[in-house]
mmCIF file of C-alpha atoms in Angstrom:
data_model
loop_
_atom_site.group_PDB
_atom_site.id
_atom_site.type_symbol
_atom_site.label_atom_id
_atom_site.label_comp_id
_atom_site.label_asym_id
_atom_site.label_seq_id
_atom_site.Cartn_x
_atom_site.Cartn_y
_atom_site.Cartn_z
ATOM 1 C CA MET A 137 8.968 -28.497 -51.337
ATOM 2 C CA ASP A 138 6.607 -29.027 -48.441
ATOM 3 C CA ASP A 139 8.701 -31.899 -47.160
ATOM 4 C CA ILE A 140 9.977 -31.058 -43.673
ATOM 5 C CA ASN A 141 13.202 -33.026 -44.083
ATOM 6 C CA THR A 142 14.015 -31.299 -47.380
ATOM 7 C CA LEU A 143 13.409 -27.824 -45.952
ATOM 8 C CA ARG A 144 15.460 -28.679 -42.862
ATOM 9 C CA ARG A 145 18.325 -29.957 -45.049
ATOM 10 C CA ILE A 146 18.250 -26.871 -47.262
ATOM 11 C CA LEU A 147 18.389 -24.506 -44.287
ATOM 12 C CA SER A 148 21.064 -26.476 -42.440
ATOM 13 C CA GLN A 149 23.432 -27.023 -45.381
ATOM 14 C CA ASN A 150 23.206 -23.630 -47.100
ATOM 15 C CA ARG A 151 24.539 -20.653 -45.154
ATOM 16 C CA VAL A 152 24.858 -17.817 -47.717
ATOM 17 C CA ILE A 153 21.580 -16.174 -48.721
ATOM 18 C CA ALA A 154 21.249 -13.494 -51.400
ATOM 19 C CA VAL A 155 18.015 -11.624 -50.670
ATOM 20 C CA VAL A 156 16.675 -10.108 -53.891
ATOM 21 C CA GLY A 157 14.447 -7.132 -53.131
ATOM 22 C CA LEU A 158 15.727 -6.622 -49.583
ATOM 23 C CA SER A 159 14.543 -3.285 -48.216
ATOM 24 C CA ALA A 160 16.496 -1.058 -45.821
ATOM 25 C CA ASP A 161 13.235 -0.130 -44.079
ATOM 26 C CA TRP A 162 13.130 -1.937 -40.722
ATOM 27 C CA PHE A 163 9.352 -2.434 -40.909
ATOM 28 C CA ARG A 164 9.409 -4.334 -44.228
ATOM 29 C CA PRO A 165 9.073 -8.145 -44.138
ATOM 30 C CA SER A 166 12.246 -8.588 -46.194
ATOM 31 C CA TYR A 167 14.290 -6.654 -43.625
ATOM 32 C CA PHE A 168 12.781 -8.564 -40.715
ATOM 33 C CA ALA A 169 13.410 -11.962 -42.337
ATOM 34 C CA ALA A 170 16.974 -11.072 -43.389
ATOM 35 C CA LYS A 171 17.843 -9.717 -39.944
ATOM 36 C CA TYR A 172 16.498 -12.886 -38.307
ATOM 37 C CA MET A 173 18.547 -15.123 -40.604
ATOM 38 C CA GLN A 174 21.654 -12.983 -40.048
ATOM 39 C CA GLU A 175 21.203 -13.283 -36.284
ATOM 40 C CA HIS A 176 20.999 -17.061 -36.654
ATOM 41 C CA GLY A 177 24.380 -17.416 -38.321
ATOM 42 C CA TYR A 178 23.585 -16.977 -42.000
ATOM 43 C CA ARG A 179 25.423 -14.578 -44.265
ATOM 44 C CA VAL A 180 22.849 -12.317 -45.859
ATOM 45 C CA ILE A 181 23.803 -10.537 -49.079
ATOM 46 C CA PRO A 182 21.377 -7.759 -50.068
ATOM 47 C CA VAL A 183 20.420 -7.403 -53.739
ATOM 48 C CA ASN A 184 18.710 -4.085 -54.424
ATOM 49 C CA PRO A 185 20.024 -1.325 -56.716
ATOM 50 C CA LYS A 186 18.464 1.402 -54.510
ATOM 51 C CA TYR A 187 20.881 0.972 -51.604
ATOM 52 C CA ALA A 188 24.642 0.890 -50.954
ATOM 53 C CA GLU A 189 24.394 -1.116 -47.719
ATOM 54 C CA ILE A 190 21.753 -2.965 -45.701
ATOM 55 C CA LEU A 191 22.234 -4.725 -42.342
ATOM 56 C CA GLY A 192 25.951 -3.953 -42.431
ATOM 57 C CA GLU A 193 26.441 -5.787 -45.750
ATOM 58 C CA LYS A 194 27.323 -4.251 -49.105
ATOM 59 C CA CYS A 195 24.283 -4.167 -51.344
ATOM 60 C CA TYR A 196 24.551 -5.353 -54.947
ATOM 61 C CA ALA A 197 22.512 -4.255 -57.955
ATOM 62 C CA SER A 198 22.085 -7.804 -59.262
ATOM 63 C CA LEU A 199 22.940 -11.400 -58.439
ATOM 64 C CA LYS A 200 25.663 -11.423 -61.099
ATOM 65 C CA ASP A 201 27.523 -8.626 -59.259
ATOM 66 C CA ILE A 202 28.033 -10.705 -56.083
ATOM 67 C CA PRO A 203 31.702 -11.777 -55.849
ATOM 68 C CA VAL A 204 31.159 -14.740 -53.483
ATOM 69 C CA LYS A 205 29.376 -18.081 -53.835
ATOM 70 C CA VAL A 206 25.650 -17.868 -53.062
ATOM 71 C CA ASP A 207 23.736 -20.882 -51.760
ATOM 72 C CA ILE A 208 20.141 -19.616 -51.572
ATOM 73 C CA VAL A 209 18.542 -16.912 -53.707
ATOM 74 C CA ASP A 210 15.639 -15.623 -51.611
ATOM 75 C CA CYS A 211 13.146 -13.680 -53.736
ATOM 76 C CA PHE A 212 11.144 -10.802 -52.252
ATOM 77 C CA ARG A 213 9.723 -9.779 -55.624
ATOM 78 C CA LYS A 214 6.404 -10.136 -57.444
ATOM 79 C CA THR A 215 5.669 -13.467 -59.102
ATOM 80 C CA ALA A 216 5.990 -11.869 -62.556
ATOM 81 C CA ASP A 217 9.555 -10.725 -61.739
ATOM 82 C CA ILE A 218 10.921 -14.151 -60.764
ATOM 83 C CA MET A 219 11.976 -15.642 -64.130
ATOM 84 C CA PRO A 220 14.971 -13.291 -64.702
ATOM 85 C CA ILE A 221 16.015 -13.853 -61.076
ATOM 86 C CA ALA A 222 15.847 -17.624 -61.612
ATOM 87 C CA GLU A 223 17.994 -17.279 -64.738
ATOM 88 C CA ASP A 224 20.565 -15.244 -62.787
ATOM 89 C CA ALA A 225 20.491 -17.791 -59.941
ATOM 90 C CA ILE A 226 21.297 -20.509 -62.458
ATOM 91 C CA ALA A 227 24.055 -18.376 -64.009
ATOM 92 C CA ILE A 228 25.824 -17.754 -60.671
ATOM 93 C CA GLY A 229 25.623 -21.406 -59.602
ATOM 94 C CA ALA A 230 23.240 -21.009 -56.670
ATOM 95 C CA LYS A 231 21.860 -24.171 -55.088
ATOM 96 C CA VAL A 232 18.327 -23.051 -54.180
ATOM 97 C CA LEU A 233 15.746 -20.677 -55.654
ATOM 98 C CA TRP A 234 13.474 -19.679 -52.755
ATOM 99 C CA GLN A 235 10.267 -17.758 -53.504
ATOM 100 C CA GLN A 236 8.782 -15.997 -50.487
ATOM 101 C CA LEU A 237 5.214 -16.146 -49.166
ATOM 102 C CA GLY A 238 2.700 -15.338 -51.881
ATOM 103 C CA VAL A 239 5.237 -15.836 -54.675
ATOM 104 C CA LYS A 240 4.597 -18.837 -56.940
ATOM 105 C CA ASN A 241 6.239 -18.771 -60.351
ATOM 106 C CA GLU A 242 5.948 -22.387 -61.485
ATOM 107 C CA ALA A 243 7.824 -21.797 -64.748
ATOM 108 C CA ALA A 244 10.799 -20.240 -62.944
ATOM 109 C CA ALA A 245 10.829 -23.087 -60.412
ATOM 110 C CA ALA A 246 10.746 -25.670 -63.216
ATOM 111 C CA LYS A 247 13.590 -23.916 -65.037
ATOM 112 C CA ALA A 248 15.642 -23.809 -61.828
ATOM 113 C CA ARG A 249 15.002 -27.510 -61.142
ATOM 114 C CA ALA A 250 15.937 -28.414 -64.716
ATOM 115 C CA ALA A 251 19.266 -26.635 -64.158
ATOM 116 C CA GLY A 252 19.915 -28.604 -60.951
ATOM 117 C CA LEU A 253 18.715 -26.117 -58.337
ATOM 118 C CA GLU A 254 16.191 -26.904 -55.665
ATOM 119 C CA ALA A 255 13.110 -24.692 -55.744
ATOM 120 C CA VAL A 256 10.901 -23.607 -52.859
ATOM 121 C CA MET A 257 7.743 -21.573 -53.427
ATOM 122 C CA ASP A 258 5.334 -19.664 -51.202
ATOM 123 C CA ARG A 259 7.435 -20.073 -48.030
ATOM 124 C CA CYS A 260 9.360 -17.692 -45.780
ATOM 125 C CA VAL A 261 12.920 -18.625 -44.777
ATOM 126 C CA LYS A 262 12.462 -16.990 -41.380
ATOM 127 C CA ILE A 263 9.211 -18.801 -40.601
ATOM 128 C CA GLU A 264 10.575 -22.134 -41.826
ATOM 129 C CA HIS A 265 13.782 -21.718 -39.818
ATOM 130 C CA GLY A 266 11.825 -20.906 -36.663
ATOM 131 C CA ARG A 267 9.396 -23.774 -37.273
ATOM 132 C CA LEU A 268 12.008 -26.403 -38.036
ATOM 133 C CA PHE A 269 14.847 -25.365 -35.752
ATOM 134 C CA GLY A 270 12.940 -24.778 -32.541
ATOM 135 C CA GLY A 271 11.858 -21.174 -32.287
ATOM 136 C CA LEU A 272 8.132 -20.925 -32.911
ATOM 137 C CA ASN A 273 7.002 -23.740 -30.611
ATOM 138 C CA TRP A 274 8.574 -21.963 -27.619
ATOM 139 C CA VAL A 275 5.877 -19.285 -27.824
ATOM 140 C CA GLY A 276 2.980 -21.704 -28.282
ATOM 141 C CA VAL A 277 2.753 -21.845 -32.074
ATOM 142 C CA ASN A 278 1.762 -25.251 -33.445
ATOM 143 C CA THR A 279 4.559 -25.994 -35.921
ATOM 144 C CA ARG A 280 3.109 -29.365 -36.992
ATOM 145 C CA VAL A 281 6.534 -30.860 -36.337
ATOM 146 C CA ILE A 282 6.238 -33.568 -33.699
ATOM 147 C CA SER A 283 9.241 -35.390 -32.324
ATOM 148 C CA ALA A 284 10.234 -37.029 -29.062
ATOM 149 C CA LYS A 285 13.880 -36.489 -29.949
ATOM 150 C CA ARG A 286 15.793 -33.479 -28.713
ATOM 151 C CA PRO A 287 17.066 -31.580 -31.791
ATOM 152 C CA ARG A 288 20.837 -31.933 -32.142
ATOM 153 C CA TRP A 289 21.278 -28.364 -33.416
ATOM 154 C CA LEU A 290 19.893 -26.747 -30.252
ATOM 155 C CA ALA A 291 22.266 -25.825 -27.445
ATOM 156 C CA TYR A 292 20.255 -27.182 -24.494
#
């Protein structure tokens, strides 16, 4: 899933993200990424049995406990822990299994794809959103996205 257009479509069409392994500690990458996505209009649903609430949202012990439709299952877990999460993502009817930076479970991704989900590995939703929707290039980061067209989703 390194295709820019595919990543852009996934992030523009899917607005509810269940973050598995979200930490309530502000200094953790999962918290930072979830807060960023929340501030950019996404609904973030925390999945972590250790907490009752994170970022003002009720925290759930597992994906199967979430009472609303989930679009993206964002995995902040070790590669070895991804297969059961992928199975739960399939069971709840999610559209995308997203494995964060450093997480590459090929078998779980293949199982998700076979069930009709899209699968992204070794990518951060926050970084990809900033790269593709006009945040990182404003501070001088080379996003490798070149276009003479003004993005339609930006307000200016």
